[in-house]
XYZ file of C-alpha atoms in Angstrom:
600
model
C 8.036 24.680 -15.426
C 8.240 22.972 -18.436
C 11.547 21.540 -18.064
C 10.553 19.723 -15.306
C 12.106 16.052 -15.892
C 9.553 13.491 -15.746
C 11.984 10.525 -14.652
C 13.184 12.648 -11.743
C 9.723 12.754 -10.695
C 9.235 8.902 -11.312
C 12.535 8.049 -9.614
C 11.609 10.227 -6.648
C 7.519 8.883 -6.750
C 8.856 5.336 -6.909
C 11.748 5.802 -3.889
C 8.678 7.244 -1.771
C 6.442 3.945 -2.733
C 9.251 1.302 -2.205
C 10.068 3.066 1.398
C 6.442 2.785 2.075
C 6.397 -1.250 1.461
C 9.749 -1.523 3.431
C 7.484 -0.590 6.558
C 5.011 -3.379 5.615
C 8.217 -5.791 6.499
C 10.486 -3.688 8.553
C 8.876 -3.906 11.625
C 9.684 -8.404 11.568
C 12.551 -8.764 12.917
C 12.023 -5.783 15.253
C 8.692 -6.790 16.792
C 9.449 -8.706 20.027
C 11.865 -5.335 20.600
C 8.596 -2.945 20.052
C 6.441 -5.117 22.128
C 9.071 -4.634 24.971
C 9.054 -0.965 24.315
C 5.422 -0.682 24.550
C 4.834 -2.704 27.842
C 3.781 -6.308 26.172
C 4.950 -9.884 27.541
C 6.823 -11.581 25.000
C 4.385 -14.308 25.727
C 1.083 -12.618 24.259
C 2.612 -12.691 20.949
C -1.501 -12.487 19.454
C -1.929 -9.058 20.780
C 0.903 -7.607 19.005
C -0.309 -8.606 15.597
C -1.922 -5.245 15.248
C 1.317 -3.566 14.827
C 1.570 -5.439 11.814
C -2.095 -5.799 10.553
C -3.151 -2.221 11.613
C -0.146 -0.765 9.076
C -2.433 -3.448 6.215
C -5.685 -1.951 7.543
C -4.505 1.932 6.634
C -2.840 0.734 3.423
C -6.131 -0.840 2.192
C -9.003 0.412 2.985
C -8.197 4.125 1.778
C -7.225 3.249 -1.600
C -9.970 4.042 -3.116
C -10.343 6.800 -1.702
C -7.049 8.291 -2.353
C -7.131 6.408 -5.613
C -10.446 8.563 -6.752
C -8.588 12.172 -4.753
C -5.904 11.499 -7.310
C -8.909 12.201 -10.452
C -9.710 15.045 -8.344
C -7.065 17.189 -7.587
C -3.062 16.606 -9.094
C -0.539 13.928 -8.396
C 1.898 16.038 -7.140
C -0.554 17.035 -4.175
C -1.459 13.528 -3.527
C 2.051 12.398 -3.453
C 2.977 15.294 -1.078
C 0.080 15.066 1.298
C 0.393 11.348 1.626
C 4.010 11.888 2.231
C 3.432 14.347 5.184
C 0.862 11.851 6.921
C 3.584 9.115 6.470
C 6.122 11.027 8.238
C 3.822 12.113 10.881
C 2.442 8.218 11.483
C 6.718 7.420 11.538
C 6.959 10.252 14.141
C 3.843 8.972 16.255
C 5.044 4.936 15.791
C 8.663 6.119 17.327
C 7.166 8.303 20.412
C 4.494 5.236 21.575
C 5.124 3.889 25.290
C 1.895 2.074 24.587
C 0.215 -0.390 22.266
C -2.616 1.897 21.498
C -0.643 4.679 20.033
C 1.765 1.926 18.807
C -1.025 0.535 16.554
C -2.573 4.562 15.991
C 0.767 5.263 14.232
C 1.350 2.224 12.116
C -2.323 2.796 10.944
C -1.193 6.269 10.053
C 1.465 5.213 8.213
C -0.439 2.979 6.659
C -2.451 5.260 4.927
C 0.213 7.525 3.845
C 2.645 4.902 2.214
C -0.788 3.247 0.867
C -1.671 6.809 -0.886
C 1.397 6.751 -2.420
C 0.763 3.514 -4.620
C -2.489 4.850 -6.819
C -0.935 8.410 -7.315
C 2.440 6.929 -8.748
C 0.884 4.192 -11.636
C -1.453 7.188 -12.819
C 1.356 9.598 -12.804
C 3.073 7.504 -15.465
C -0.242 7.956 -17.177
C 0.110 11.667 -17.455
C 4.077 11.896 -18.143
C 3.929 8.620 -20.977
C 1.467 7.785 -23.861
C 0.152 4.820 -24.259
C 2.321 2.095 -25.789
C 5.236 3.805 -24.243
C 4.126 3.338 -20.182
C 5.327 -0.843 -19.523
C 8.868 0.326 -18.349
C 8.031 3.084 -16.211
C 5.436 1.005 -14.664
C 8.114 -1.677 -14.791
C 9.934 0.377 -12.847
C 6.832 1.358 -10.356
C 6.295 -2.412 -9.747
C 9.876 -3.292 -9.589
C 10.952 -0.697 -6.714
C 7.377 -1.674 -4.555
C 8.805 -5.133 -4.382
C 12.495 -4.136 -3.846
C 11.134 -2.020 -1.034
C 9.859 -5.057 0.605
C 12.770 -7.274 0.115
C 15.211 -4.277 1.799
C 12.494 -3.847 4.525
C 13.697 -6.880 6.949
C 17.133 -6.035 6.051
C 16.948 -2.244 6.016
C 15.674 -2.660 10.099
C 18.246 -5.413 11.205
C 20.692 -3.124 9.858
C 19.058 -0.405 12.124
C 18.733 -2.602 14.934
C 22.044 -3.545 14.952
C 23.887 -0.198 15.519
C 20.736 1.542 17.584
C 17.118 0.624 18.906
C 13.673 -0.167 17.098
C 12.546 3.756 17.455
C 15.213 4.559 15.454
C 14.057 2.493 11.982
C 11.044 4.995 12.180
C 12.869 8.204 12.742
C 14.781 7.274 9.846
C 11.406 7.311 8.412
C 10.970 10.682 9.491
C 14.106 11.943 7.564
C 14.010 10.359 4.613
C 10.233 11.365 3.966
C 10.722 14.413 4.876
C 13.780 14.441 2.433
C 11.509 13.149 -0.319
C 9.024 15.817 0.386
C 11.543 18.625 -0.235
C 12.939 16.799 -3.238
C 9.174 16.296 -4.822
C 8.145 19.866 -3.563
C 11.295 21.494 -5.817
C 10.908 19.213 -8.967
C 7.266 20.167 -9.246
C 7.056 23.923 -8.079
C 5.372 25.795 -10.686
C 5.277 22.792 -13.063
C 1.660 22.642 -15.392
C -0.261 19.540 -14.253
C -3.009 18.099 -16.227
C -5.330 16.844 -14.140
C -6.905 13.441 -14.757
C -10.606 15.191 -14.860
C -9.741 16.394 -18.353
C -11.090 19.628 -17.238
C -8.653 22.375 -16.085
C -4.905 22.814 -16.281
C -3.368 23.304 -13.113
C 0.091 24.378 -11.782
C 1.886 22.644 -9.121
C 0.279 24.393 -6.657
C -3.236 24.007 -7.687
C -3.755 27.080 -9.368
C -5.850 26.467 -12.791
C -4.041 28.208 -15.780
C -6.144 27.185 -18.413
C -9.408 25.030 -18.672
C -9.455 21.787 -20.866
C -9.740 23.440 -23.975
C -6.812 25.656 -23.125
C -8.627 28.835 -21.820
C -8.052 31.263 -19.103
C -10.448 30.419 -15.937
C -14.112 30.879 -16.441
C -16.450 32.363 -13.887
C -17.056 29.047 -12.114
C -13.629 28.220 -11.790
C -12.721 32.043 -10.930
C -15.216 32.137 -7.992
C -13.443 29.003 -6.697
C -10.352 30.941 -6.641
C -12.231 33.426 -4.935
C -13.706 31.168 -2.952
C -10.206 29.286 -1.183
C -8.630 32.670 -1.303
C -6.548 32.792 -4.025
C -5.193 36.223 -4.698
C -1.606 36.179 -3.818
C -2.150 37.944 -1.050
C -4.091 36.061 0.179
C -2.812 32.732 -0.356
C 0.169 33.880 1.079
C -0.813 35.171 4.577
C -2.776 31.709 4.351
C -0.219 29.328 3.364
C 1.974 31.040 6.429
C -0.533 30.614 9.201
C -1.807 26.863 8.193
C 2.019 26.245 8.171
C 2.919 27.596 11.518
C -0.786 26.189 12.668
C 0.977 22.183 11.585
C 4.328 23.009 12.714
C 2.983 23.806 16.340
C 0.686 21.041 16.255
C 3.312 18.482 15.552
C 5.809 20.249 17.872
C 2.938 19.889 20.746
C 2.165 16.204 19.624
C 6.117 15.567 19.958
C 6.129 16.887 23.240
C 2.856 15.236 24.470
C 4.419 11.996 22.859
C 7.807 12.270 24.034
C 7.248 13.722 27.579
C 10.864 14.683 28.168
C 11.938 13.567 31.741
C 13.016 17.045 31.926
C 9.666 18.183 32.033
C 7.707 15.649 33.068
C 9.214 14.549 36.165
C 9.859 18.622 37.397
C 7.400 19.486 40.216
C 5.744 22.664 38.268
C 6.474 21.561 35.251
C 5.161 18.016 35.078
C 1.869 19.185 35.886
C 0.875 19.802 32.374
C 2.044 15.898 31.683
C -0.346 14.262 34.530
C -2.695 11.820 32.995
C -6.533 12.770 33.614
C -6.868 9.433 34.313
C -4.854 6.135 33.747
C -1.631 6.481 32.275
C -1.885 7.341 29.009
C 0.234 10.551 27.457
C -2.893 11.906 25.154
C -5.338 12.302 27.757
C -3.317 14.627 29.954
C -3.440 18.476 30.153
C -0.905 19.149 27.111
C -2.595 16.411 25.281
C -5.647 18.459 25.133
C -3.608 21.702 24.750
C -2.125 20.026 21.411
C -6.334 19.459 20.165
C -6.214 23.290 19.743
C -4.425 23.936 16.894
C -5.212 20.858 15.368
C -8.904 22.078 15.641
C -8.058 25.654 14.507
C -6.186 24.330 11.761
C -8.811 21.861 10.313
C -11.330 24.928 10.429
C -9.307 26.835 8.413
C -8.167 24.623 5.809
C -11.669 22.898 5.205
C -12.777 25.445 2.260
C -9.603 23.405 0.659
C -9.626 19.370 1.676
C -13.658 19.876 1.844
C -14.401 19.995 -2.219
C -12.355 17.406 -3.417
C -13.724 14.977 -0.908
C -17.275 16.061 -1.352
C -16.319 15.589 -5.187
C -14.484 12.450 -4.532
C -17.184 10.651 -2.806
C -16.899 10.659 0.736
C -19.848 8.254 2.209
C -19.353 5.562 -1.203
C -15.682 5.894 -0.165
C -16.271 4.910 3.924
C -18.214 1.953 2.419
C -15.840 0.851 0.163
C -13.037 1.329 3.226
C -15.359 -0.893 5.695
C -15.558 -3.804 3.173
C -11.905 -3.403 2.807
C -11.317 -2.820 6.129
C -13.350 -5.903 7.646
C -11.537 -8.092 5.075
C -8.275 -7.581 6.514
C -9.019 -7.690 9.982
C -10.643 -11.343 9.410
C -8.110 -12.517 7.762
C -4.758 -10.828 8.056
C -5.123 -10.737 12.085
C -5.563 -14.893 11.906
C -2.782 -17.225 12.357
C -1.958 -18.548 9.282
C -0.348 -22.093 10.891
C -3.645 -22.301 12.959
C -6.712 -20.740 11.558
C -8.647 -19.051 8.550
C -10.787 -16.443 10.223
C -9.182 -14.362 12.839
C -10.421 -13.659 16.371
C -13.746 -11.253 15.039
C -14.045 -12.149 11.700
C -17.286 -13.818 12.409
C -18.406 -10.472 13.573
C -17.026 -8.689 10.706
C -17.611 -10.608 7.841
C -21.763 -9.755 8.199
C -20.672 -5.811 8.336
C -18.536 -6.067 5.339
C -21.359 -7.408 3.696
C -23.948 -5.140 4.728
C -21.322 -2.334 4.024
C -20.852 -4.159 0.128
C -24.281 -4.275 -0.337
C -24.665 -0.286 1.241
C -21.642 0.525 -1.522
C -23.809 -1.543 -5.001
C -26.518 1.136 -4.004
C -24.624 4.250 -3.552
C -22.939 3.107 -6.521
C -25.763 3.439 -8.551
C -27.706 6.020 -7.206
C -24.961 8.174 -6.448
C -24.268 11.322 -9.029
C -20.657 11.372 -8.942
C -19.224 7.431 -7.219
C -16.268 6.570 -5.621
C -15.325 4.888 -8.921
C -16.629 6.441 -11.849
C -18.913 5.213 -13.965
C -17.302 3.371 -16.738
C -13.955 2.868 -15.199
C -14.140 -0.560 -15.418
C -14.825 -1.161 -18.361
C -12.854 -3.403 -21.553
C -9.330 -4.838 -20.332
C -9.556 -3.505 -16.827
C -11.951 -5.562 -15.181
C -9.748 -8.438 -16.310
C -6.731 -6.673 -15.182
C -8.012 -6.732 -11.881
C -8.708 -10.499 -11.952
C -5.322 -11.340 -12.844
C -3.982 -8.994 -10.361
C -6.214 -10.909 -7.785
C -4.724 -14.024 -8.993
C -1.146 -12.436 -9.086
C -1.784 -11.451 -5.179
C -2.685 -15.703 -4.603
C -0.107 -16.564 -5.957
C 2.451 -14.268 -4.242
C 1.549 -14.655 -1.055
C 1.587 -18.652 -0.711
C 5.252 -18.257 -1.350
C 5.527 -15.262 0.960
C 3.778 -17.338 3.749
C 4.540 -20.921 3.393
C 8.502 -20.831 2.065
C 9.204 -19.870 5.821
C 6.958 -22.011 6.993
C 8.564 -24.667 5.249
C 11.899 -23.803 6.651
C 11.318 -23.759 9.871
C 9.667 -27.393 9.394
C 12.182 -28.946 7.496
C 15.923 -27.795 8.789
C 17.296 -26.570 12.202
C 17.781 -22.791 11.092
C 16.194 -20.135 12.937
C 14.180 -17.170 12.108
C 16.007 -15.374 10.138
C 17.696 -18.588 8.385
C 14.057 -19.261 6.839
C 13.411 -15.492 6.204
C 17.088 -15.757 4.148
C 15.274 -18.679 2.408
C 12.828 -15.712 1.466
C 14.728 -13.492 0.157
C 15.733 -15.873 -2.704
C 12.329 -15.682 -4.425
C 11.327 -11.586 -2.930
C 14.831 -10.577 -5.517
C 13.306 -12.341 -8.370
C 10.214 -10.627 -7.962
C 11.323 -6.653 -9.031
C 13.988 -8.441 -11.623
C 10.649 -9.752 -13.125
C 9.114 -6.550 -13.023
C 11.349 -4.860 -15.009
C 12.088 -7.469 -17.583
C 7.653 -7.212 -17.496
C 7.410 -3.345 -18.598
C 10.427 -3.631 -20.507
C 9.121 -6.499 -23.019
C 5.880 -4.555 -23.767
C 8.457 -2.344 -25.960
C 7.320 -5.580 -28.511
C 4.383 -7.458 -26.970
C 0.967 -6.911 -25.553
C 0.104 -7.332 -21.814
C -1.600 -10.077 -22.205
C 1.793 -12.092 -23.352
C 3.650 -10.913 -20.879
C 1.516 -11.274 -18.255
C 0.378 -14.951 -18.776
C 4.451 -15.961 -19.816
C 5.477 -15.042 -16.001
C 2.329 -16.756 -14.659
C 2.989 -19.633 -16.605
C 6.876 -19.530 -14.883
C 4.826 -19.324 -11.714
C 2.948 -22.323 -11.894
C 5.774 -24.817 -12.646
C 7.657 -23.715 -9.796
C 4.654 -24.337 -6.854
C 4.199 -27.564 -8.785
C 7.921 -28.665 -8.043
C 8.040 -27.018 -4.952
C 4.534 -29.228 -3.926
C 7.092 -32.564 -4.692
C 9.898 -30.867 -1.664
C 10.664 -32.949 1.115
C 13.495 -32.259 4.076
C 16.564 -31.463 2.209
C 15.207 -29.750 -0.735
C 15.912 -26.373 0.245
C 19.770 -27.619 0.762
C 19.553 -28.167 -2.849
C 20.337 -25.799 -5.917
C 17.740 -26.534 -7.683
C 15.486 -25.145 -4.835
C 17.104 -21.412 -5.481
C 15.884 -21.472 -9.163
C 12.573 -22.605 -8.493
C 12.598 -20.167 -5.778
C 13.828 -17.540 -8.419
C 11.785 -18.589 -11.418
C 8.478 -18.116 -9.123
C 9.065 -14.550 -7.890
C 10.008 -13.054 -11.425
C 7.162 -14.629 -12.759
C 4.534 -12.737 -11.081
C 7.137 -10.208 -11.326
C 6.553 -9.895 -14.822
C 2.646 -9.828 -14.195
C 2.659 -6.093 -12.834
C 3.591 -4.022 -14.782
C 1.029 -5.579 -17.785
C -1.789 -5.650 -15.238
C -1.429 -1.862 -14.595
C -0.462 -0.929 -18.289
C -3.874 -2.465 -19.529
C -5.998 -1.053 -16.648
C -4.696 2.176 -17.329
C -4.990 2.001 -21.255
C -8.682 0.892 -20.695
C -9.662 3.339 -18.070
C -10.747 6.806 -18.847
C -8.418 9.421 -18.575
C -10.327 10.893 -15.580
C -9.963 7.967 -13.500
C -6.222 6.781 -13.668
C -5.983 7.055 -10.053
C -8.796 5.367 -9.442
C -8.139 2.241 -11.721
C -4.435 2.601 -10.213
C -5.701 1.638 -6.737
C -8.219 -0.454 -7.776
C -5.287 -2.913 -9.576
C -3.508 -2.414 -6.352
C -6.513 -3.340 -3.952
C -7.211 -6.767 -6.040
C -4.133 -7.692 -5.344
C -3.883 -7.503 -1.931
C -7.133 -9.036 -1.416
C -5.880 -11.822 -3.384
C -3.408 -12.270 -0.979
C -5.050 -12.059 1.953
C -8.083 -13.778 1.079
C -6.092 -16.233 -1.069
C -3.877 -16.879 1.452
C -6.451 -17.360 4.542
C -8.762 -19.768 1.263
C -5.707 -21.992 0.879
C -4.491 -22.054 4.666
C -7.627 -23.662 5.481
C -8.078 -26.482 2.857
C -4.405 -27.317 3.558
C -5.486 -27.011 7.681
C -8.251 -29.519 6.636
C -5.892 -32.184 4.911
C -3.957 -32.012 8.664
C -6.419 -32.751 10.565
C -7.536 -35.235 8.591
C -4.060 -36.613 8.449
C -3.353 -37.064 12.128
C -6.603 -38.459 12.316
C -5.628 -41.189 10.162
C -3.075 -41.816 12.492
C -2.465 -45.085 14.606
C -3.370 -44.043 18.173
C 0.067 -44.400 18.863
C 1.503 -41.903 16.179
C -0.545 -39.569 16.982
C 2.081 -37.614 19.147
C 5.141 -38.487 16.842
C 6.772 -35.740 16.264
C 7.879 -37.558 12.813
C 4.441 -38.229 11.824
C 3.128 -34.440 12.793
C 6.104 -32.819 10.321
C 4.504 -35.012 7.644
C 1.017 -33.859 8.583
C 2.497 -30.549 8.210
C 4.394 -30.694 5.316
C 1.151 -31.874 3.529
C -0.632 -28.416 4.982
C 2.453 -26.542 3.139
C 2.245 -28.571 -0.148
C -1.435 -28.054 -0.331
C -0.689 -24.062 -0.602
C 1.625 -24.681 -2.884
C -0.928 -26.605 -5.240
C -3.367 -23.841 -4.330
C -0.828 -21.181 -6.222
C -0.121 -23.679 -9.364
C -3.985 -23.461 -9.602
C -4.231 -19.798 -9.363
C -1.372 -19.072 -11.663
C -2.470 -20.630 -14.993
C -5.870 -19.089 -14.112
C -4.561 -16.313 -14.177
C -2.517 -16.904 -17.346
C -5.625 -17.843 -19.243
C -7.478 -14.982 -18.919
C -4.024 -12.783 -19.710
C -3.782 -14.502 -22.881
C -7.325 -14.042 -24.136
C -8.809 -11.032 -22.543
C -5.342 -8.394 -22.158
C -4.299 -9.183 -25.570
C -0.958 -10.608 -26.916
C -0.037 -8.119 -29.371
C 1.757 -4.399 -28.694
C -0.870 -1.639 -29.005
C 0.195 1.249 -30.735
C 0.199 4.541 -28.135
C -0.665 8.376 -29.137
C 0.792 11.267 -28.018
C 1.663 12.788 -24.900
C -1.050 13.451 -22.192
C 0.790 16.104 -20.551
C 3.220 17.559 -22.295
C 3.777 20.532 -19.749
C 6.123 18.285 -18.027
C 8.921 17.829 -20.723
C 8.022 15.005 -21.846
C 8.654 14.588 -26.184
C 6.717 12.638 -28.335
């Protein structure tokens, strides 16, 4: 279909990315409600940090992975598959009773909204040129952030007219929605695929090879091979469908276990635990295994190739560094500690797993990430991206922080105090891809760092009635759309850099530096500023060393020393902008995929 719009397919890519950071946030104000809904004392706070870290842990540590499946097989595919495990993992998340499943289905979700992000950036690679891609990926950047900024207030607004199951049901319907929408705008459209190679339709079908040929044997006995006559594919797309729908219709019941049902003499039966009281290890529990089973089986001839191809072993590596990464740091309390509760049992396997990864790497015929990928502007991309992530997150973290130490406003006072900088941060983004219309990456880049390292400098100087101030909401502004600006030239010069075959991969590989800058970063910085309180109370009179006026000022010192921490990373970060991602436009060529509409 070659009149397939490609900013439809943006605007509907990029409202499927920005819900899937909403649910990074969404679940804040709702948490003490889940925890209630899933058995837990409001009192062991620590063991509900899961709910939040194990939706990180999904996002993460299958980048890569995704990232590389994107090379592999066509956006439109990605975007849709990640979609369906998304609204499955909402689904799951809205049925738990207990904190297992809880956690199983923000995990889940996880790694269908973090899918999402690779598959989106490269599929501005295939519908723009280079030299024409900074506002599309302006606009990429800009409606990730916006996501998270309408995530707290997106599930207050929930909360407010119905209960916390119902922000993820709404989860359901609008990804579901989005599926149908993407589904329609790319039926039948020509993809070409980031391997260069072979010209595919919207349903995976090759039409012509790279140098616009009809299939050649090898690709014709792959045809062959995942049963591609129409015929066939059609009996086979019917029965894998009813296959899913069944299996989700016996999860929902499992899940649900309608009082109806479950509480009826004969018919309860099939709901009695085998042991405990959990709803999956019960007689319909294993019932629902069935299909699942059956339906992996018969699918495997198609998910089984492009994993093979996509490296599956470099890619569980890759996913267990990740992985470890975030459980050591993003389960730890920021206001107490650096490592969480088994980092120091996880940091040694993320290192054995790095070291595993360098090897496969290199020995390895086809890697996780190509050979090559990072290579020119894009291995500095990623470092400012890192630095971007540092310098995000101390604001994130410590703005609230610094609310809650300095006035008498709650919660969601201090999380209002948030929302101040999270708006900047999309404005930035825009104003970022747009202004590469007349300047190079590198420019814009290290401008909006530069904007971010005044404001952590003022913001280091803040004392109790700062944030009652004016001048605290422009600093506050002026530090999100700096970094703002930063995104969209980060991914534009990874992506320009990259080879064609391995825009996903470089897409998630921009996205993973960052958020390993900010958790790392933010964990790094938490604990020098933890070290300067200690020390401070320490230096306390005996006598002072329970004022509660002299502990704030131990405190605020903790909070200014994160703030220094970001006014170092920023003009880091600038610096290498400036002289390695150049400050002049670059001049883009033509269309790399002009089957989608899209004129030169």
């Amino acid at each position: 279909m070659t009149g397939t719009n490609p900013r439809t397919l943006l605007a509907l890519a990029s409202t499927a990315v920005a819900l899937a950071a909403a649910d990074t946030y969404v679940v804040v104000l709702a948490l003490t409600d889940m925890m209630s809904g899933v058995g837990l004392p409001l009192d062991n706070l620590q063991r509900a940090a899961p709910i939040i870290s194990g939706f990180l842990l999904g996002y993460i540590a299958v980048l890569p992975l995704i990232g590389r499946l994107a090379d592999v097989i066509s956006r439109s595919r990605i975007l849709l598959g990640c979609l369906v495990v998304f609204v499955v993992g909402s689904g799951i998340t809205a049925l738990a009773v207990d904190l297992d499943i809880l956690v199983a289905g923000r995990v889940v979700q996880g790694i269908g909204g973090g899918g999402l992000v690779p598959a989106t950036p490269a599929l501005v690679a295939d519908l723009w040129p280079p030299g024409r891609r900074g506002l599309p990926l302006g606009m990429v950047g800009a409606v990730q952030e916006l996501g998270s900024v309408l995530g707290p207030l997106l599930g207050a607004a929930v909360l407010a007219a119905a209960d916390w199951r119902a922000i993820f049901w709404l989860n359901v319907v609008l990804g579901s929605l989005l599926f149908l929408a993407i589904a329609l705008v790319t039926r039948g459209a020509p993809f070409e695929t980031a391997r260069g190679r072979t010209l595919r339709d919207g349903r995976g079908r090759t039409l012509r090879d790279g140098r616009g040929r009809p299939p050649g044997p090898e690709e014709a006995a792959r045809g062959r091979l995942e049963g591609q006559g129409p015929g066939e594919r059609h009996r086979g797309r019917v029965v894998t469908t009813a296959l899913g729908v069944l299996t989700v219709g016996l999860l929902w019941l499992t899940l649900a276990a309608p009082p109806s049902l479950a509480s009826d003499v004969y018919l309860g039966l099939p709901f009695v635990p085998f042991a405990g009281d959990g709803r999956l290890l019960t007689p319909i529990g294993a019932l629902t295994a069935a299909p699942a089973v059956l339906l992996v089986v018969l699918t495997v001839r198609r998910w089984w190739p492009p994993l093979r191809e996509s490296d599956l072993p470099g890619a569980l590596l890759l996913g267990t560094v990740l992985g470890c990464i975030v459980l050591t740091f993003a389960s730890a309390d920021p206001e107490s500690e650096v490592v969480g509760p088994l980092g120091y049992a996880l940091l040694p396997v993320a290192a054995i797993a790095a070291l595993g990864y360098v090897w496969r790497h290199r020995t390895a015929a086809s890697p996780l990430v190509p050979r090559g990928t990072v290579r020119g502007r894009t291995g500095w991309a990623l470092l400012v991206s890192l630095l971007v992530g540092v310098a995000l997150v101390s604001v994130v973290v410590d703005v609230p922080l610094f609310s809650r130490l300095t006035t008498s406003g709650t919660q969601t006072d201090a999380a209002m105090e948030l929302v101040k900088f999270l708006v900047a941060v999309p404005v930035g983004a825009l104003f970022g891809g747009w202004i590469l219309r007349w300047v190079g990456d590198g420019l814009s880049a290290g401008v909006g760092l530069l904007l971010a390292t005044g404001g952590p400098v003022v913001m280091s100087g803040w004392d109790r009635g700062s944030l009652t101030e004016v001048t605290s909401t422009i600093t506050l502004a002026l530090v999100g759309f700096g970094p703002g600006m930063a995104l969209a030239p980060v991914n534009d010069a990874a992506l320009a850099d990259s080879p064609q075959h391995a825009h996903g991969t470089a897409s998630s590989l921009v996205v993973v530096a960052r958020m390993v800058g900010m958790v790392v970063g933010l964990a790094l910085l938490t604990g020098v500023g933890l070290h300067r309180y200690y020390r401070a109370v320490e230096a306390l009179p005996r006598e002072q060393q329970t004022s509660g006026q002299a502990l704030l000022d131990a405190a605020l010192l903790q909070v200014h020393t994160v703030f220094v921490g970001a006014a170092g990373a920023a003009p880091v970060g600038a610096l290498v902008a400036f002289v390695f991602l150049g400050v002049r436009r670059r001049e883009g060529s033509g269309s790399l995929a002009r089957g989608f509409g899209v004129e030169e």
